[in-house]
XYZ file of C-alpha atoms in Angstrom:
527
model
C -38.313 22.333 43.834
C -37.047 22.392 47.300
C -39.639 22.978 50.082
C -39.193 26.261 52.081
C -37.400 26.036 55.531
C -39.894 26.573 58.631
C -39.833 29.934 60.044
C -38.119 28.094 63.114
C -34.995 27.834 60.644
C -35.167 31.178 59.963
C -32.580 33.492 60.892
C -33.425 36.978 63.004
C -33.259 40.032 61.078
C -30.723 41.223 63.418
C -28.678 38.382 62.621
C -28.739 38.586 59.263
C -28.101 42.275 58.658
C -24.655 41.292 61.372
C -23.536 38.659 58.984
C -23.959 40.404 55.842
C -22.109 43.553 57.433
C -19.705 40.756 59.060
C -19.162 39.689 55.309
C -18.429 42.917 53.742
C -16.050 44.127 56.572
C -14.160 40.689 55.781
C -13.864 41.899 52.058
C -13.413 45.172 52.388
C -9.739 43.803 54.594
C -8.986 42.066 51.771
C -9.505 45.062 49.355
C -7.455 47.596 51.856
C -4.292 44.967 51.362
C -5.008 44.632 47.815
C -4.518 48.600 47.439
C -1.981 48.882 49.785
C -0.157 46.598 48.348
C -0.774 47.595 44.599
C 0.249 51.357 45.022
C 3.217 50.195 46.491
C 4.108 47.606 43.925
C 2.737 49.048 40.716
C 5.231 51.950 40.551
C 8.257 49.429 41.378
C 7.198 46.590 38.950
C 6.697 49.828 36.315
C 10.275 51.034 37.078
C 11.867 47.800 37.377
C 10.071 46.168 34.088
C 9.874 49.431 31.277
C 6.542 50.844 29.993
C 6.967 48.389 27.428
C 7.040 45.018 29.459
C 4.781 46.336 32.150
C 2.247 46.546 29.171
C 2.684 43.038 27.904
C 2.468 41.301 31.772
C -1.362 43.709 31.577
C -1.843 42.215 28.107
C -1.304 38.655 29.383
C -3.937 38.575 32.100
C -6.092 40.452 29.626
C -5.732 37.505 27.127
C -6.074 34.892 29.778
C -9.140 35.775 30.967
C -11.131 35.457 27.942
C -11.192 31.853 28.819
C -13.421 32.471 31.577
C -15.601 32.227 28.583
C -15.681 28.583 28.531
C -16.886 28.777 32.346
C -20.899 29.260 30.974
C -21.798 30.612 34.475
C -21.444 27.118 36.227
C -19.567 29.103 38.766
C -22.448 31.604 39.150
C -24.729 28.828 39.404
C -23.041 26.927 41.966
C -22.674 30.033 44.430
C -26.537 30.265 43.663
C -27.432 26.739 44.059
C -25.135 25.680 47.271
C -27.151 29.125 49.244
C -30.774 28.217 48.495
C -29.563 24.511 49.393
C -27.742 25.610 52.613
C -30.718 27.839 52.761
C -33.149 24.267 52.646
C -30.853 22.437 54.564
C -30.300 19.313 51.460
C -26.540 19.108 51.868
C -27.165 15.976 49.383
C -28.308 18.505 46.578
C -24.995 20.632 47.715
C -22.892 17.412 46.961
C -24.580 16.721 43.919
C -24.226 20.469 42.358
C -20.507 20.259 44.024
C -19.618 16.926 41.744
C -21.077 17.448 39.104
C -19.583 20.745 38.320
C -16.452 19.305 38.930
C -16.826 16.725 36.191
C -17.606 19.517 33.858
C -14.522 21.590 34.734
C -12.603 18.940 34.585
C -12.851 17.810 30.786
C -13.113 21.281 30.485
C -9.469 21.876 31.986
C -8.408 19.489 29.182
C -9.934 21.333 26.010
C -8.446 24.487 27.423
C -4.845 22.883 27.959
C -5.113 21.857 24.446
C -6.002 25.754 23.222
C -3.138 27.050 25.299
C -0.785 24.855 23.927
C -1.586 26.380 20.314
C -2.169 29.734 20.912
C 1.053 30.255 23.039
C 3.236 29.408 19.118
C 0.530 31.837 16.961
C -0.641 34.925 19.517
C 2.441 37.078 19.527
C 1.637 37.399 15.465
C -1.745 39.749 16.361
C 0.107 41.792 19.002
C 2.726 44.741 18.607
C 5.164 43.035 20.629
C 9.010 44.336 20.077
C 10.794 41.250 18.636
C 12.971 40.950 21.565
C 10.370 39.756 23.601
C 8.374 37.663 21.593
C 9.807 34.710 22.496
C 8.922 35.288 26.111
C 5.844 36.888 25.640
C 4.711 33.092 24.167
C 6.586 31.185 27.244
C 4.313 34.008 29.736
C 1.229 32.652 28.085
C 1.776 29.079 28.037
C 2.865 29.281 31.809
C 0.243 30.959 32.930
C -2.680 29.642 30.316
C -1.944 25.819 31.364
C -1.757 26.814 35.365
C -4.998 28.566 34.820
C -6.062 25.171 33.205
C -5.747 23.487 36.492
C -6.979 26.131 38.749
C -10.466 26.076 36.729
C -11.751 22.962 38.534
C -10.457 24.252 41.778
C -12.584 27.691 41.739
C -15.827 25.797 42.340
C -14.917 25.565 45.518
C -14.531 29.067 46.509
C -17.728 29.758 44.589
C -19.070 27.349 47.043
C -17.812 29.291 49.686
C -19.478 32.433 48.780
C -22.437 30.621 48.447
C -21.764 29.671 52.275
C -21.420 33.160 52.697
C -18.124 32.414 54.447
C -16.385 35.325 52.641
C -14.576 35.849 55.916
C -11.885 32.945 55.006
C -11.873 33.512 51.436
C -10.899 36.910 52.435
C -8.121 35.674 54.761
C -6.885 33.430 52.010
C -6.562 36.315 49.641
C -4.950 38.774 52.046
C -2.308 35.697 52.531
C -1.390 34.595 48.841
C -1.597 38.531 47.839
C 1.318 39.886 50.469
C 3.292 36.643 49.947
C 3.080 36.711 45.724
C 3.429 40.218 46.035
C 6.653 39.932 48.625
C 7.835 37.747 46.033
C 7.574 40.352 43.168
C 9.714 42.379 45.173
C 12.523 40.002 45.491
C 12.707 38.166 41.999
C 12.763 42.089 40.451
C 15.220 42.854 43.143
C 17.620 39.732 42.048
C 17.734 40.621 38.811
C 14.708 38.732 37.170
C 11.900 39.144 35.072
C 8.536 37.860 34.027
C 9.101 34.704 34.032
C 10.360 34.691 37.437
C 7.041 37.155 38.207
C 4.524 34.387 36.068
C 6.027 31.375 38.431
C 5.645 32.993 41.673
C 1.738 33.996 40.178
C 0.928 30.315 39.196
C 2.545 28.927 42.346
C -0.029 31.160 44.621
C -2.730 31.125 42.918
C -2.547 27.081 43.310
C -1.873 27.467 47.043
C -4.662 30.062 47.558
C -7.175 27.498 45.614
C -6.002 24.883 47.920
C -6.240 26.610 51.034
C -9.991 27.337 49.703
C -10.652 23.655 49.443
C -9.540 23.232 53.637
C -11.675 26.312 54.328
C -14.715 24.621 52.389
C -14.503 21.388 54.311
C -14.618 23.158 57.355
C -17.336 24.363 56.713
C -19.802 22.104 54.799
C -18.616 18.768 56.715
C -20.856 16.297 55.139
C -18.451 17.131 51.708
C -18.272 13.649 49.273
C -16.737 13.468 46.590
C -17.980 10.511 44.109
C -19.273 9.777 40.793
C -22.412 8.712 42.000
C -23.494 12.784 42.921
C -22.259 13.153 39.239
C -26.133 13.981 38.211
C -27.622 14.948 34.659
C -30.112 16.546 36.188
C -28.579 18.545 38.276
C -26.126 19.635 35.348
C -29.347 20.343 33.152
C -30.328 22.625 36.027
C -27.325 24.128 36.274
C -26.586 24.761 33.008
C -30.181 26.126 32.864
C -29.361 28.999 35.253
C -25.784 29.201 34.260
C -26.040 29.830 30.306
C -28.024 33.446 31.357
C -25.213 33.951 33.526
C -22.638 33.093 30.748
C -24.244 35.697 28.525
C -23.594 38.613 31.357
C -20.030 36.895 33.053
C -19.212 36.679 29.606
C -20.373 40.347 27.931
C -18.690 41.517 31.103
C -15.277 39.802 30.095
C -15.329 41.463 27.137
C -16.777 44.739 28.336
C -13.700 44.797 31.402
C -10.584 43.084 28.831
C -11.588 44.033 25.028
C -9.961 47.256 25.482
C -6.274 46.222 26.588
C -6.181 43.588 23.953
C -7.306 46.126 21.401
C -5.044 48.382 22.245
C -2.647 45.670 22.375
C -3.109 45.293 18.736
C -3.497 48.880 17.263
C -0.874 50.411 19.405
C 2.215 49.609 20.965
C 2.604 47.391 23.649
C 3.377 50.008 25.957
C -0.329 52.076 25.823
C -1.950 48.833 26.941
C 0.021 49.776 30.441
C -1.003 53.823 30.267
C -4.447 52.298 29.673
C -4.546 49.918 32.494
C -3.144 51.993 34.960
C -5.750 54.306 35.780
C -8.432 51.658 35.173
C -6.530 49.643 37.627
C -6.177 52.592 40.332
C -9.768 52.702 39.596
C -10.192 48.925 40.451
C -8.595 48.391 43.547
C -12.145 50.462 44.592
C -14.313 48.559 42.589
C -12.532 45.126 44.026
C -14.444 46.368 47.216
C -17.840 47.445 45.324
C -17.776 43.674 43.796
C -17.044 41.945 47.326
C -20.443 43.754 48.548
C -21.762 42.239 45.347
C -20.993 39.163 46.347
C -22.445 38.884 49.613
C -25.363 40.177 47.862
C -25.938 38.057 45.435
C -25.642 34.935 47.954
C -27.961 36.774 50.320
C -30.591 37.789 47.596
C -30.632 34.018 46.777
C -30.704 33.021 50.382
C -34.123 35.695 51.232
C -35.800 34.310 48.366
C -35.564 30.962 49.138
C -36.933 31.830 52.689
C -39.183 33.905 51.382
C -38.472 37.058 52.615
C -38.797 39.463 49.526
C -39.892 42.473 52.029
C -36.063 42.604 52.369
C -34.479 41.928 49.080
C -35.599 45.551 48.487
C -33.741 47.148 51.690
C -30.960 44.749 50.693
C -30.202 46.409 47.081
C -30.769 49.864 48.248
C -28.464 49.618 51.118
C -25.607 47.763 49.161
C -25.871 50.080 46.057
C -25.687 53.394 48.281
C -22.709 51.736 50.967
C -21.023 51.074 47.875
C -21.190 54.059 46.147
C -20.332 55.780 49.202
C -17.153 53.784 49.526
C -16.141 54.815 46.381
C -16.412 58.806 47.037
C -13.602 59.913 48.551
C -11.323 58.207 45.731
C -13.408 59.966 43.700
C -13.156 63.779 45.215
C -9.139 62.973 45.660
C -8.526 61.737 42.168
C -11.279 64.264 40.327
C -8.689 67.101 42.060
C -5.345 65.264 42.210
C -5.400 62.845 39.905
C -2.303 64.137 37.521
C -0.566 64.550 40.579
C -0.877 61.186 42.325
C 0.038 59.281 38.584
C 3.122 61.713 38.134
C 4.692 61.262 41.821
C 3.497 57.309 41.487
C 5.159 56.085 38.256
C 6.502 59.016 36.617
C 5.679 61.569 33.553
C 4.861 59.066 30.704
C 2.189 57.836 32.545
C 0.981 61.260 33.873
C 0.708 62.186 30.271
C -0.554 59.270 29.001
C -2.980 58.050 31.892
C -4.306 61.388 33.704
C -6.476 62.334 30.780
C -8.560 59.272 31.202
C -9.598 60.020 34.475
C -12.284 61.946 34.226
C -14.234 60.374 32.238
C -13.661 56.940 33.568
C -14.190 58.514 37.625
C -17.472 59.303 37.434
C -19.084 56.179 34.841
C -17.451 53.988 37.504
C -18.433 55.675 40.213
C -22.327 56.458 38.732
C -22.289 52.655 37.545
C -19.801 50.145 38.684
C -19.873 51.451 42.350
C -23.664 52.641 42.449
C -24.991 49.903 40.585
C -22.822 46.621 40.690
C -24.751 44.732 43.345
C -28.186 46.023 41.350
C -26.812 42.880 38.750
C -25.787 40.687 41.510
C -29.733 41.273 43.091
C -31.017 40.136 39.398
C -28.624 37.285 39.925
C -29.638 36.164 43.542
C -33.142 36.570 42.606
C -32.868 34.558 39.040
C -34.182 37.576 36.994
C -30.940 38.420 34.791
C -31.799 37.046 31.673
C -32.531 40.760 30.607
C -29.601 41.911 32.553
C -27.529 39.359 30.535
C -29.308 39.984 27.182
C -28.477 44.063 27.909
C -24.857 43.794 28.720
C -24.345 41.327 25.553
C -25.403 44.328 23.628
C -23.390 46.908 25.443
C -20.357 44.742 24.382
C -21.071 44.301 20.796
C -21.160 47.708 20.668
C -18.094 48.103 22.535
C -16.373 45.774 20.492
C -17.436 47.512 17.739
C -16.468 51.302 19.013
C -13.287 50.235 19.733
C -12.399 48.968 16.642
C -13.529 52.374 15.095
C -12.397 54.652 17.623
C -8.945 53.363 18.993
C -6.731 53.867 15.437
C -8.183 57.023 15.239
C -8.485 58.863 19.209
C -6.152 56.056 20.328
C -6.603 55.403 24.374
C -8.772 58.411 25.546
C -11.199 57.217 22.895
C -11.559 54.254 24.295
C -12.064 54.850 27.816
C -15.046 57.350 26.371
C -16.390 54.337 24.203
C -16.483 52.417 27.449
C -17.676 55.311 29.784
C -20.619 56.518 27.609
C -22.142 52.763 26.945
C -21.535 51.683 30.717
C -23.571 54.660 31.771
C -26.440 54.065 29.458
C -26.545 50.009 30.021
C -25.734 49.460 33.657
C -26.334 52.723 35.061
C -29.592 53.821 33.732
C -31.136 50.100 32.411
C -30.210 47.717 35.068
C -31.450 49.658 37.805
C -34.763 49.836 35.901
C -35.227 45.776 35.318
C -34.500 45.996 39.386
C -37.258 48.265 39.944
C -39.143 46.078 37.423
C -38.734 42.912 39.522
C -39.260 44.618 42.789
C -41.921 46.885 42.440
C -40.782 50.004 42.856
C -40.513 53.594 41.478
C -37.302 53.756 39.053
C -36.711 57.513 40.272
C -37.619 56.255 44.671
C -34.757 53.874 44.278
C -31.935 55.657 42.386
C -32.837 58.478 44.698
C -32.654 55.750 47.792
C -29.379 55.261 46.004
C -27.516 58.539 45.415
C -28.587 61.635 46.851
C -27.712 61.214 50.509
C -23.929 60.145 49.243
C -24.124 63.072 46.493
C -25.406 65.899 49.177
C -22.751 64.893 51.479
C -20.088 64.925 48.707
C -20.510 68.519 48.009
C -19.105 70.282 50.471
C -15.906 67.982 50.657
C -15.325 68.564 46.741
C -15.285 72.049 47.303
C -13.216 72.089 50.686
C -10.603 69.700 48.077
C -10.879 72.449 45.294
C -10.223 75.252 47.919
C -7.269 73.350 49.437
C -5.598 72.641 46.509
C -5.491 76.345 45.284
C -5.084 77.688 48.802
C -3.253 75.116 50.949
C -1.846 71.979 49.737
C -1.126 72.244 45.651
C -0.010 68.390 45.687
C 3.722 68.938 44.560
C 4.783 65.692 47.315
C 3.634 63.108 48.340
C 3.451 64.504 52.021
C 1.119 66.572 50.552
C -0.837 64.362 48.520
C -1.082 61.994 51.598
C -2.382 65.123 53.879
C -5.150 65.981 50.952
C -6.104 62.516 50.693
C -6.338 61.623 54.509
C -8.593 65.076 55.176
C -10.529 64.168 51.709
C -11.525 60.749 52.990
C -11.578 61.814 57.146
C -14.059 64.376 56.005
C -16.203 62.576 53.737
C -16.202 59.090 55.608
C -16.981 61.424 59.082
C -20.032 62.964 57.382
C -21.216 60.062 55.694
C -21.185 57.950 58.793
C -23.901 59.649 59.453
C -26.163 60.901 56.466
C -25.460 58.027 54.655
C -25.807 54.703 56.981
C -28.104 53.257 58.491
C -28.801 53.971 62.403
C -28.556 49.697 63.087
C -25.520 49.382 60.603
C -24.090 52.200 61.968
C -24.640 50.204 65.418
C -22.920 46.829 64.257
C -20.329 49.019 62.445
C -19.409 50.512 65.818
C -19.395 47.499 68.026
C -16.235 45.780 66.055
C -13.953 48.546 67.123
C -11.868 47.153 69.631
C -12.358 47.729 73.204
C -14.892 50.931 73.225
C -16.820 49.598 70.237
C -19.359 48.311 73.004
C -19.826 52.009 74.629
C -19.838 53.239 71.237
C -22.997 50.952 69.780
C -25.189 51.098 72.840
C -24.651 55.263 72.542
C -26.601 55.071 69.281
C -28.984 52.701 69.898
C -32.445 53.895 69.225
């Protein structure tokens, strides 16, 4: 094991707590684009493509990322390894974990070119796809299976990245590829074309974004080699070691996020896998900036406890769980009041009729546990205590699976989203938290209390102001007036929870990136 780094190495406090908030400010750009841009988009690709084609591009990605299976946490494990290593300062170790994953993903990226090329001629049998696009549904999956073939060996070096905790130019790579792929959308649906024209523009971005990764990595780790010699059995032993408990959660969480749409996919029509998707994926473009905190956490958690510094790995997951879930609020107060309203003026009345009743119940599990709980699994992960985590969430989507299966022919989509709601609650909302508390030492009811109440309290009086102006004031019949509830929903919310929900020192870092005042601003609240 690698000896500990001298307190001289040892990074200030102050320092630390700027570079993680540095980190998820980086993110949290990338997230703002990624909803800007998807609100915009969504309703156009809808209108442009038919429920029924906008339902089999969501089924594609849905299939696609089942092979993610085959990844058996190696990428978890290198974002783990390359920060206790940076952490050490053994950039030979980094080189050796860096190589010999990417001998591994490389015969892998030949087994899974091989599955692509048969599945594309036999999937569209187990899938309610209209016969007039079967034939393309088949091309969309070969395209986009045997690009994702390549781009396998390339993630390992954004996972290196965040294990760098350089999230900064990730984040700047994704803002990029996103507004260019999705400026492309936009002008192949314009010309005339289809989802073909859509899967080449994805592939060719998603190469260019992996490649761009690669520069940003070499910028930053310098003494980068590549050569068979750092090609170590040991070090894939190791790997592997930490990575198959990681496979059992990245995996159970693949299922948990895609079983669902494909499912669907194959009880109902093509088309319900959209109505399905949609609110899930209004629901995600929040959660994308829950799971960038996550990352940074996970990296950091790794980083402290290779230093040594488990006094803050505590602070650490009750600060990113509660700044998390209080991101998520105010899309929680707008949608819990407006939510038929924003689907209906978005993409129309199928959807509203189809979509809006899954709100509910999928708002508040994802608030409660994807937003107030997601870096709680990325702590067990940092500190190398998921096995039970992974062991948990294997469980939780067996029994999805197995819900789904019963429940979908029978309560079709709302049925599903309950299946999912009720077992996320009860496995990462109420037992993850507790194998946290287990690890750390701490009161289960201290830290979910740490976690929610402030953010809860503070939500209160905004739901009710939203309630009141949406009987009184602003009924949500435009969007003027859906943009005017939103903006005072989230103005009054963020305003209060600056305050009752942050940190006086974050609140001081937070202040001194705004642009010319930000100075005046953080030395006002200094203690």
């Amino acid at each position: 094991m690698a000896d500990l780094p001298t307190p001289q190495q040892t990074p200030p406090p102050a320092s630390k707590s700027k570079r993680f908030l540095t980190n998820v400010l980086w993110n949290w750009v990338g997230v703002g684009t990624n909803l800007a841009v998807g609100l915009v988009l969504s309703r156009y690709v809808i209108h442009k493509l038919g429920d029924e084609r906008y339902g089999i591009w969501a089924l594609i990605f849905s299939i696609l990322d089942y092979f993610w299976f085959f990844d058996l946490g190696l990428n978890t494990a290198v974002t783990n390894f390359c920060a206790r290593f940076e952490a050490s300062h053994e950039p030979e170790k980094i080189n050796e974990v860096l190589n010999t994953g990417l001998f591994y993903f490389s015969v892998l990226s030949l087994v899974i070119g091989a599955l692509v090329l048969t599945l594309s001629r036999h999937v569209d049998a187990f899938f309610q796809v209209s016969p007039a696009y079967r034939s393309e549904f088949s091309t969309l999956i070969l395209l986009t299976g045997l690009s994702w073939a390549v781009c396998i060996v390339l993630h390992i070096f954004v996972s290196a990245l965040d294990g760098f905790q350089r999230f900064d130019l990730s984040s700047r790579v994704w803002v990029l590829t996103l507004v260019l792929r999705s400026t492309g959308y936009f002008v192949v649906l314009k010309m005339g074309y289809g989802l073909l024209a859509m899967a080449g523009l994805y592939v060719f971005f998603q190469f260019t974004g992996y490649v761009l990764n690669f520069l940003n990595l070499r910028s930053v780790f310098r003494p980068l080699r590549f050569s068979f010699v750092y090609v170590r059995w040991q070090m894939f032993k190791e790997i592997v070691s930490y990575g198959i408990r990681s496979f059992l959660a990245n995996a159970s969480d693949l299922t948990l996020s895609q079983s669902a749409p494909v499912l669907i996919g194959h009880f109902k029509r093509a088309e319900f896998v959209g109505y399905y998707q949609l609110p899930a994926k209004l629901l995600q473009y929040a959660v994308d900036a829950v799971a960038r905190i996550g990352m940074v956490t996970r990296s950091s958690a790794a980083e402290l406890t290779a230093m040594g510094r488990h006094d803050a790995v505590l602070d650490l997951a009750v600060y990113s769980n509660r700044y998390s879930f209080t991101l998520f609020m105010p899309l929680v107060l707008m949608l819990l009041v407006y939510g038929e309203e924003v689907i209906l003026h978005w993409v129309g009345p199928a959807f509203a009729a189809n979509s809006a009743p899954l709100l509910p119940v999928l708002l508040l599990a994802t608030a409660l546990v994807t937003a107030g709980q997601f870096n709680s699994s990325s702590l067990l992960f940092g500190l190398n205590r998921h096995g039970g985590y992974a062991r948990a969430v294997t469980v939780e989507a067996i029994l999805n699976v197995i819900g789904m299966i019963i429940v979908i022919p029978r309560f079709g989509i709302l049925g599903a989203a309950w299946v999912a709601s009720a077992l996320m609650l009860a496995v990462r909302g109420i037992y993850t938290p507790y194998l946290v508390c287990q690890n750390l030492n701490v009161s289960f009811f201290r830290f979910l209390r740490l976690i929610y109440i402030r953010p809860l309290l503070t939500a209160a009086p905004v739901l009710l102001l939203a309630y009141l102006m949406k009987t009184l004031w602003i009924p949500g019949q435009s969007w003027p007036g859906l943009i005017l509830a939103g903006a005072v929903i989230s103005v009054s919310y963020s305003v209060l929870a600056f305050y009752t929900c942050i940190e006086p020192e974050h609140r001081k870092v937070i202040l001194g990136r705004i642009p010319v005042v930000g100075g005046r601003l953080s030395a006002a609240v200094a203690p």
